[in-house]
CSV table of N, CA and C and ligand atoms in Angstrom, one decimal:
chain,number,residue,atom,x,y,z
I,66,UNK,N,34.3,-72.1,26.9
I,66,UNK,CA,33.7,-73.3,27.8
I,66,UNK,C,32.7,-74.1,27.0
I,67,UNK,N,32.9,-75.4,26.9
I,67,UNK,CA,31.9,-76.2,26.2
I,67,UNK,C,30.6,-76.4,27.1
I,68,UNK,N,29.4,-76.3,26.5
I,68,UNK,CA,28.2,-76.5,27.2
I,68,UNK,C,27.6,-77.8,26.9
I,69,UNK,N,26.8,-78.2,27.9
I,69,UNK,CA,26.3,-79.7,27.5
I,69,UNK,C,24.8,-79.6,27.8
I,70,UNK,N,24.2,-80.5,27.1
I,70,UNK,CA,22.7,-80.9,27.2
I,70,UNK,C,22.6,-81.3,28.5
I,71,UNK,N,21.6,-81.0,29.3
I,71,UNK,CA,21.3,-81.6,30.6
I,71,UNK,C,20.5,-82.9,30.3
I,72,UNK,N,20.5,-83.9,31.3
I,72,UNK,CA,19.7,-85.1,31.2
I,72,UNK,C,18.3,-84.7,32.0
I,73,UNK,N,17.3,-85.5,31.7
I,73,UNK,CA,16.1,-85.2,32.4
I,73,UNK,C,16.2,-85.3,33.9
I,74,UNK,N,17.0,-86.1,34.4
I,74,UNK,CA,17.4,-86.2,35.9
I,74,UNK,C,17.9,-84.8,36.3
I,75,UNK,N,18.9,-84.3,35.6
I,75,UNK,CA,19.6,-83.1,36.0
I,75,UNK,C,18.5,-81.9,36.0
I,76,UNK,N,17.6,-82.0,34.9
I,76,UNK,CA,16.7,-80.9,34.8
I,76,UNK,C,15.6,-80.9,36.0
I,77,UNK,N,15.2,-82.1,36.4
I,77,UNK,CA,14.2,-82.4,37.4
I,77,UNK,C,14.9,-81.9,38.6
I,78,UNK,N,16.0,-82.1,38.9
I,78,UNK,CA,16.8,-81.7,40.1
I,78,UNK,C,16.8,-80.2,40.2
I,79,UNK,N,17.1,-79.6,39.1
I,79,UNK,CA,17.1,-78.1,39.0
I,79,UNK,C,15.8,-77.5,39.2
I,80,UNK,N,14.7,-78.1,38.7
I,80,UNK,CA,13.5,-77.6,38.8
I,80,UNK,C,12.9,-77.4,40.3
I,81,UNK,N,13.4,-78.3,41.0
I,81,UNK,CA,13.1,-78.4,42.4
I,81,UNK,C,13.5,-77.0,43.1
I,82,UNK,N,14.5,-76.4,42.7
I,82,UNK,CA,15.2,-75.2,43.3
I,82,UNK,C,14.6,-74.0,42.6
I,83,UNK,N,13.9,-74.1,41.5
I,83,UNK,CA,13.4,-73.1,40.7
I,83,UNK,C,11.8,-73.0,40.7
I,84,UNK,N,11.2,-72.2,41.6
I,84,UNK,CA,9.7,-72.2,41.8
I,84,UNK,C,9.1,-71.6,40.6
I,85,UNK,N,8.1,-72.4,40.1
I,85,UNK,CA,7.3,-71.9,38.9
I,85,UNK,C,7.8,-72.3,37.5
I,86,UNK,N,9.1,-72.9,37.6
I,86,UNK,CA,9.6,-73.2,36.3
I,86,UNK,C,9.2,-74.5,35.9
I,87,UNK,N,9.0,-74.9,34.6
I,87,UNK,CA,8.5,-76.1,34.1
I,87,UNK,C,9.3,-76.4,32.8
I,88,UNK,N,9.1,-77.7,32.3
I,88,UNK,CA,9.6,-77.9,30.9
I,88,UNK,C,8.4,-77.8,29.9
I,89,UNK,N,8.3,-76.9,29.1
I,89,UNK,CA,7.3,-76.9,28.1
I,89,UNK,C,7.9,-76.8,26.7
I,90,UNK,N,7.4,-77.8,25.8
I,90,UNK,CA,7.9,-78.0,24.5
I,90,UNK,C,9.4,-78.1,24.4
I,91,UNK,N,10.0,-78.8,25.5
I,91,UNK,CA,11.3,-79.0,25.5
I,91,UNK,C,12.1,-77.9,26.0
I,92,UNK,N,11.6,-76.8,26.3
I,92,UNK,CA,12.4,-75.5,26.8
I,92,UNK,C,12.0,-75.4,28.3
I,93,UNK,N,12.9,-74.5,29.0
I,93,UNK,CA,12.7,-74.2,30.4
I,93,UNK,C,11.8,-73.0,30.3
I,94,UNK,N,10.7,-73.1,31.0
I,94,UNK,CA,9.6,-72.3,30.8
I,94,UNK,C,9.1,-71.6,32.1
I,95,UNK,N,8.8,-70.3,32.2
I,95,UNK,CA,8.1,-69.7,33.4
I,95,UNK,C,7.4,-68.4,32.9
I,96,UNK,N,6.2,-68.1,33.4
I,96,UNK,CA,5.6,-66.7,33.2
I,96,UNK,C,5.7,-66.0,34.5
I,97,UNK,N,6.6,-65.0,34.5
I,97,UNK,CA,6.8,-64.1,35.6
I,97,UNK,C,5.8,-63.1,35.5
I,98,UNK,N,5.1,-62.7,36.9
I,98,UNK,CA,4.1,-61.6,37.1
I,98,UNK,C,4.6,-60.6,37.9
I,99,UNK,N,4.4,-59.3,37.5
I,99,UNK,CA,4.9,-58.2,38.2
I,99,UNK,C,3.7,-57.4,38.7
I,100,UNK,N,4.0,-56.3,39.5
I,100,UNK,CA,2.8,-55.4,40.0
I,100,UNK,C,2.4,-54.5,38.8
I,101,UNK,N,3.4,-54.0,38.0
I,101,UNK,CA,3.0,-53.0,37.1
I,101,UNK,C,3.9,-53.4,35.7
I,102,UNK,N,3.5,-52.8,34.6
I,102,UNK,CA,4.2,-52.8,33.4
I,102,UNK,C,5.6,-52.2,33.6
I,103,UNK,N,5.7,-51.2,34.2
I,103,UNK,CA,7.1,-50.6,34.5
I,103,UNK,C,8.0,-51.4,35.2
I,104,UNK,N,7.6,-52.3,36.1
I,104,UNK,CA,8.4,-53.3,36.9
I,104,UNK,C,8.7,-54.4,36.0
I,105,UNK,N,7.9,-54.9,35.1
I,105,UNK,CA,8.1,-55.9,34.2
I,105,UNK,C,9.3,-55.6,33.3
I,106,UNK,N,9.1,-54.4,32.7
I,106,UNK,CA,10.1,-53.7,31.7
I,106,UNK,C,11.5,-53.6,32.5
I,107,UNK,N,11.4,-53.1,33.7
I,107,UNK,CA,12.7,-52.9,34.4
I,107,UNK,C,13.4,-54.2,34.7
I,108,UNK,N,12.6,-55.2,35.0
I,108,UNK,CA,13.2,-56.5,35.3
I,108,UNK,C,14.0,-57.0,33.9
I,109,UNK,N,13.1,-56.9,32.9
I,109,UNK,CA,13.5,-57.4,31.5
I,109,UNK,C,15.0,-56.6,31.2
I,110,UNK,N,15.0,-55.3,31.6
I,110,UNK,CA,16.2,-54.6,31.1
I,110,UNK,C,17.3,-55.2,32.0
I,111,UNK,N,17.2,-55.4,33.2
I,111,UNK,CA,18.2,-56.0,34.1
I,111,UNK,C,18.7,-57.4,33.6
I,112,UNK,N,17.7,-58.1,33.5
I,112,UNK,CA,18.1,-59.5,32.8
I,112,UNK,C,18.7,-59.5,31.5
I,113,UNK,N,18.3,-58.4,30.7
I,113,UNK,CA,19.0,-58.3,29.4
I,113,UNK,C,20.6,-58.1,29.5
I,114,UNK,N,20.9,-57.2,30.5
I,114,UNK,CA,22.3,-56.9,30.7
I,114,UNK,C,23.1,-58.1,31.1
I,115,UNK,N,22.5,-58.9,32.0
I,115,UNK,CA,23.1,-60.2,32.4
I,115,UNK,C,23.3,-61.2,31.3
I,116,UNK,N,22.1,-61.4,30.5
I,116,UNK,CA,22.2,-62.4,29.5
I,116,UNK,C,23.1,-62.0,28.4
I,117,UNK,N,23.2,-60.8,28.1
I,117,UNK,CA,24.3,-60.2,27.0
I,117,UNK,C,25.7,-60.7,27.6
I,118,UNK,N,26.0,-60.4,28.8
I,118,UNK,CA,27.3,-60.7,29.4
I,118,UNK,C,27.5,-62.1,29.3
I,119,UNK,N,26.4,-63.1,29.4
I,119,UNK,CA,26.5,-64.5,29.2
I,119,UNK,C,26.6,-65.0,27.7
I,120,UNK,N,26.3,-64.0,26.8
I,120,UNK,CA,26.2,-64.4,25.5
I,120,UNK,C,25.0,-65.4,25.4
I,121,UNK,N,24.0,-65.3,26.1
I,121,UNK,CA,22.9,-66.4,26.1
I,121,UNK,C,21.6,-65.6,26.3
I,122,UNK,N,20.7,-65.7,25.4
I,122,UNK,CA,19.6,-64.7,25.4
I,122,UNK,C,18.4,-65.6,25.2
I,123,UNK,N,17.4,-65.0,26.2
I,123,UNK,CA,16.1,-65.5,26.3
I,123,UNK,C,15.2,-65.3,25.1
I,124,UNK,N,14.2,-66.4,24.9
I,124,UNK,CA,13.1,-66.1,24.1
I,124,UNK,C,12.0,-65.5,25.0
I,125,UNK,N,11.5,-64.4,24.8
I,125,UNK,CA,10.5,-64.0,25.9
I,125,UNK,C,9.6,-63.0,25.2
I,126,UNK,N,8.4,-62.9,25.9
I,126,UNK,CA,7.4,-61.8,25.4
I,126,UNK,C,6.7,-61.1,26.6
I,127,UNK,N,6.4,-60.0,26.5
I,127,UNK,CA,5.8,-59.2,27.4
I,127,UNK,C,4.4,-58.8,27.1
I,128,UNK,N,3.4,-58.9,28.1
I,128,UNK,CA,2.0,-58.5,27.9
I,128,UNK,C,1.7,-57.7,29.3
I,129,UNK,N,1.7,-56.5,29.2
I,129,UNK,CA,1.3,-55.6,30.4
I,129,UNK,C,2.4,-56.0,31.6
I,130,UNK,N,1.9,-56.8,32.7
I,130,UNK,CA,2.8,-57.0,33.7
I,130,UNK,C,3.2,-58.4,33.8
I,131,UNK,N,3.0,-59.0,32.7
I,131,UNK,CA,3.6,-60.5,32.6
I,131,UNK,C,4.8,-60.6,31.6
I,132,UNK,N,5.6,-61.5,31.9
I,132,UNK,CA,6.8,-61.8,31.0
I,132,UNK,C,6.8,-63.3,30.8
I,133,UNK,N,6.6,-63.9,29.7
I,133,UNK,CA,6.6,-65.3,29.4
I,133,UNK,C,8.0,-65.6,28.8
I,134,UNK,N,8.8,-66.5,29.5
I,134,UNK,CA,10.1,-66.9,29.1
I,134,UNK,C,10.2,-68.3,28.8
I,135,UNK,N,11.0,-68.5,27.7
I,135,UNK,CA,11.3,-69.9,27.2
I,135,UNK,C,13.0,-69.9,27.1
I,136,UNK,N,13.7,-70.8,27.7
I,136,UNK,CA,15.0,-70.8,27.5
I,136,UNK,C,15.5,-72.1,26.9
I,137,UNK,N,16.3,-72.0,26.0
I,137,UNK,CA,16.9,-73.3,25.3
I,137,UNK,C,18.2,-72.8,24.7
I,138,UNK,N,19.1,-73.8,24.3
I,138,UNK,CA,20.4,-73.6,23.8
I,138,UNK,C,20.4,-73.9,22.3
I,139,UNK,N,20.5,-72.9,21.4
I,139,UNK,CA,20.4,-73.1,19.9
I,139,UNK,C,21.5,-73.9,19.5
I,140,UNK,N,22.7,-73.7,20.1
I,140,UNK,CA,23.9,-74.4,19.6
I,140,UNK,C,23.7,-76.1,20.0
I,141,UNK,N,22.8,-76.3,20.9
I,141,UNK,CA,22.7,-77.7,21.3
I,141,UNK,C,21.3,-78.2,20.7
I,142,UNK,N,20.8,-77.8,19.5
I,142,UNK,CA,19.5,-78.2,18.9
I,142,UNK,C,18.4,-77.8,19.8
I,143,UNK,N,18.4,-76.6,20.4
I,143,UNK,CA,17.3,-76.0,21.1
I,143,UNK,C,16.9,-76.9,22.4
I,144,UNK,N,17.9,-77.7,22.9
I,144,UNK,CA,17.7,-78.4,24.1
I,144,UNK,C,18.1,-77.5,25.3
I,145,UNK,N,17.9,-78.1,26.5
I,145,UNK,CA,18.1,-77.3,27.8
I,145,UNK,C,19.5,-77.6,28.2
I,146,UNK,N,20.5,-76.6,28.5
I,146,UNK,CA,21.7,-76.7,29.0
I,146,UNK,C,22.0,-76.2,30.2
I,147,UNK,N,23.1,-76.3,30.8
I,147,UNK,CA,23.5,-75.5,32.1
I,147,UNK,C,23.4,-74.1,31.9
I,148,UNK,N,23.7,-73.5,30.6
I,148,UNK,CA,23.6,-72.1,30.5
I,148,UNK,C,22.0,-71.7,30.7
I,149,UNK,N,21.1,-72.4,30.4
I,149,UNK,CA,19.6,-72.0,30.7
I,149,UNK,C,19.3,-72.1,32.0
I,150,UNK,N,19.8,-73.1,32.8
I,150,UNK,CA,19.5,-73.1,34.2
I,150,UNK,C,20.1,-72.0,35.0
I,151,UNK,N,21.5,-71.7,34.5
I,151,UNK,CA,22.2,-70.4,35.1
I,151,UNK,C,21.4,-69.2,34.9
I,152,UNK,N,20.9,-69.1,33.6
I,152,UNK,CA,20.1,-67.7,33.3
I,152,UNK,C,18.8,-67.7,34.1
I,153,UNK,N,18.2,-68.8,34.2
I,153,UNK,CA,17.0,-68.9,35.0
I,153,UNK,C,17.2,-68.5,36.4
I,154,UNK,N,18.2,-69.0,37.0
I,154,UNK,CA,18.6,-68.6,38.3
I,154,UNK,C,18.8,-67.2,38.4
I,155,UNK,N,19.6,-66.3,37.5
I,155,UNK,CA,19.7,-65.1,37.4
I,155,UNK,C,18.4,-64.3,37.4
I,156,UNK,N,17.5,-64.8,36.6
I,156,UNK,CA,16.2,-64.3,36.5
I,156,UNK,C,15.4,-64.3,37.9
I,157,UNK,N,15.6,-65.3,38.6
I,157,UNK,CA,14.9,-65.5,39.8
I,157,UNK,C,15.6,-64.5,40.9
I,158,UNK,N,16.8,-64.3,40.9
I,158,UNK,CA,17.6,-63.3,41.8
I,158,UNK,C,17.2,-62.0,41.4
I,159,UNK,N,17.0,-61.7,40.1
I,159,UNK,CA,16.8,-60.2,39.9
I,159,UNK,C,15.3,-59.9,39.9
I,160,UNK,N,14.5,-61.0,40.0
I,160,UNK,CA,13.0,-60.7,40.3
I,160,UNK,C,12.7,-60.5,41.7
I,161,UNK,N,13.8,-60.8,42.5
I,161,UNK,CA,13.7,-60.7,44.2
I,161,UNK,C,12.8,-61.6,44.7
G,6,HBI,N1,21.1,-67.6,23.2
G,6,HBI,N2,19.4,-68.8,24.0
G,6,HBI,C1,20.5,-68.8,23.4
G,6,HBI,N3,21.0,-70.0,22.9
G,6,HBI,C2,22.2,-69.9,22.3
G,6,HBI,O1,22.7,-71.0,21.8
G,6,HBI,C3,22.8,-68.7,22.0
G,6,HBI,C4,22.3,-67.5,22.5
G,6,HBI,N4,22.8,-66.3,22.2
G,6,HBI,C5,24.0,-66.2,21.5
G,6,HBI,C6,24.6,-67.4,21.1
G,6,HBI,N5,23.9,-68.7,21.2
G,6,HBI,C7,26.0,-67.3,20.4
G,6,HBI,O2,26.9,-68.0,21.2
G,6,HBI,C8,26.0,-68.1,19.0
G,6,HBI,O3,24.8,-67.9,18.3
G,6,HBI,C9,27.2,-67.5,18.2
């Protein structure tokens, strides 16, 4: 299936439904905070399984109980596509 770059309007509409998400340096960005390191890593593992199924992978880094996430689509010059908003939604679901 072909994926398309989202317009600023489309991105702003999605951001209203995704608490804590912003656009930073042209990427969909959020820092997730968990109670413990173990919970942060557990969440990352569950997201990784879903991301791999989608063949769409986050740029992210972990520091103790925080995970900083940046989503973009390399195939579309690192812009934000429907795949990024789909993965952001999955991340929210899995964060409970
Ligand atoms: N992950 N975030 C992200 N963006 C992509 O464009 C992307 C990816 N993971 C795998 C992937 N593309 C592959 O489809 C291609 O690199 C072959």
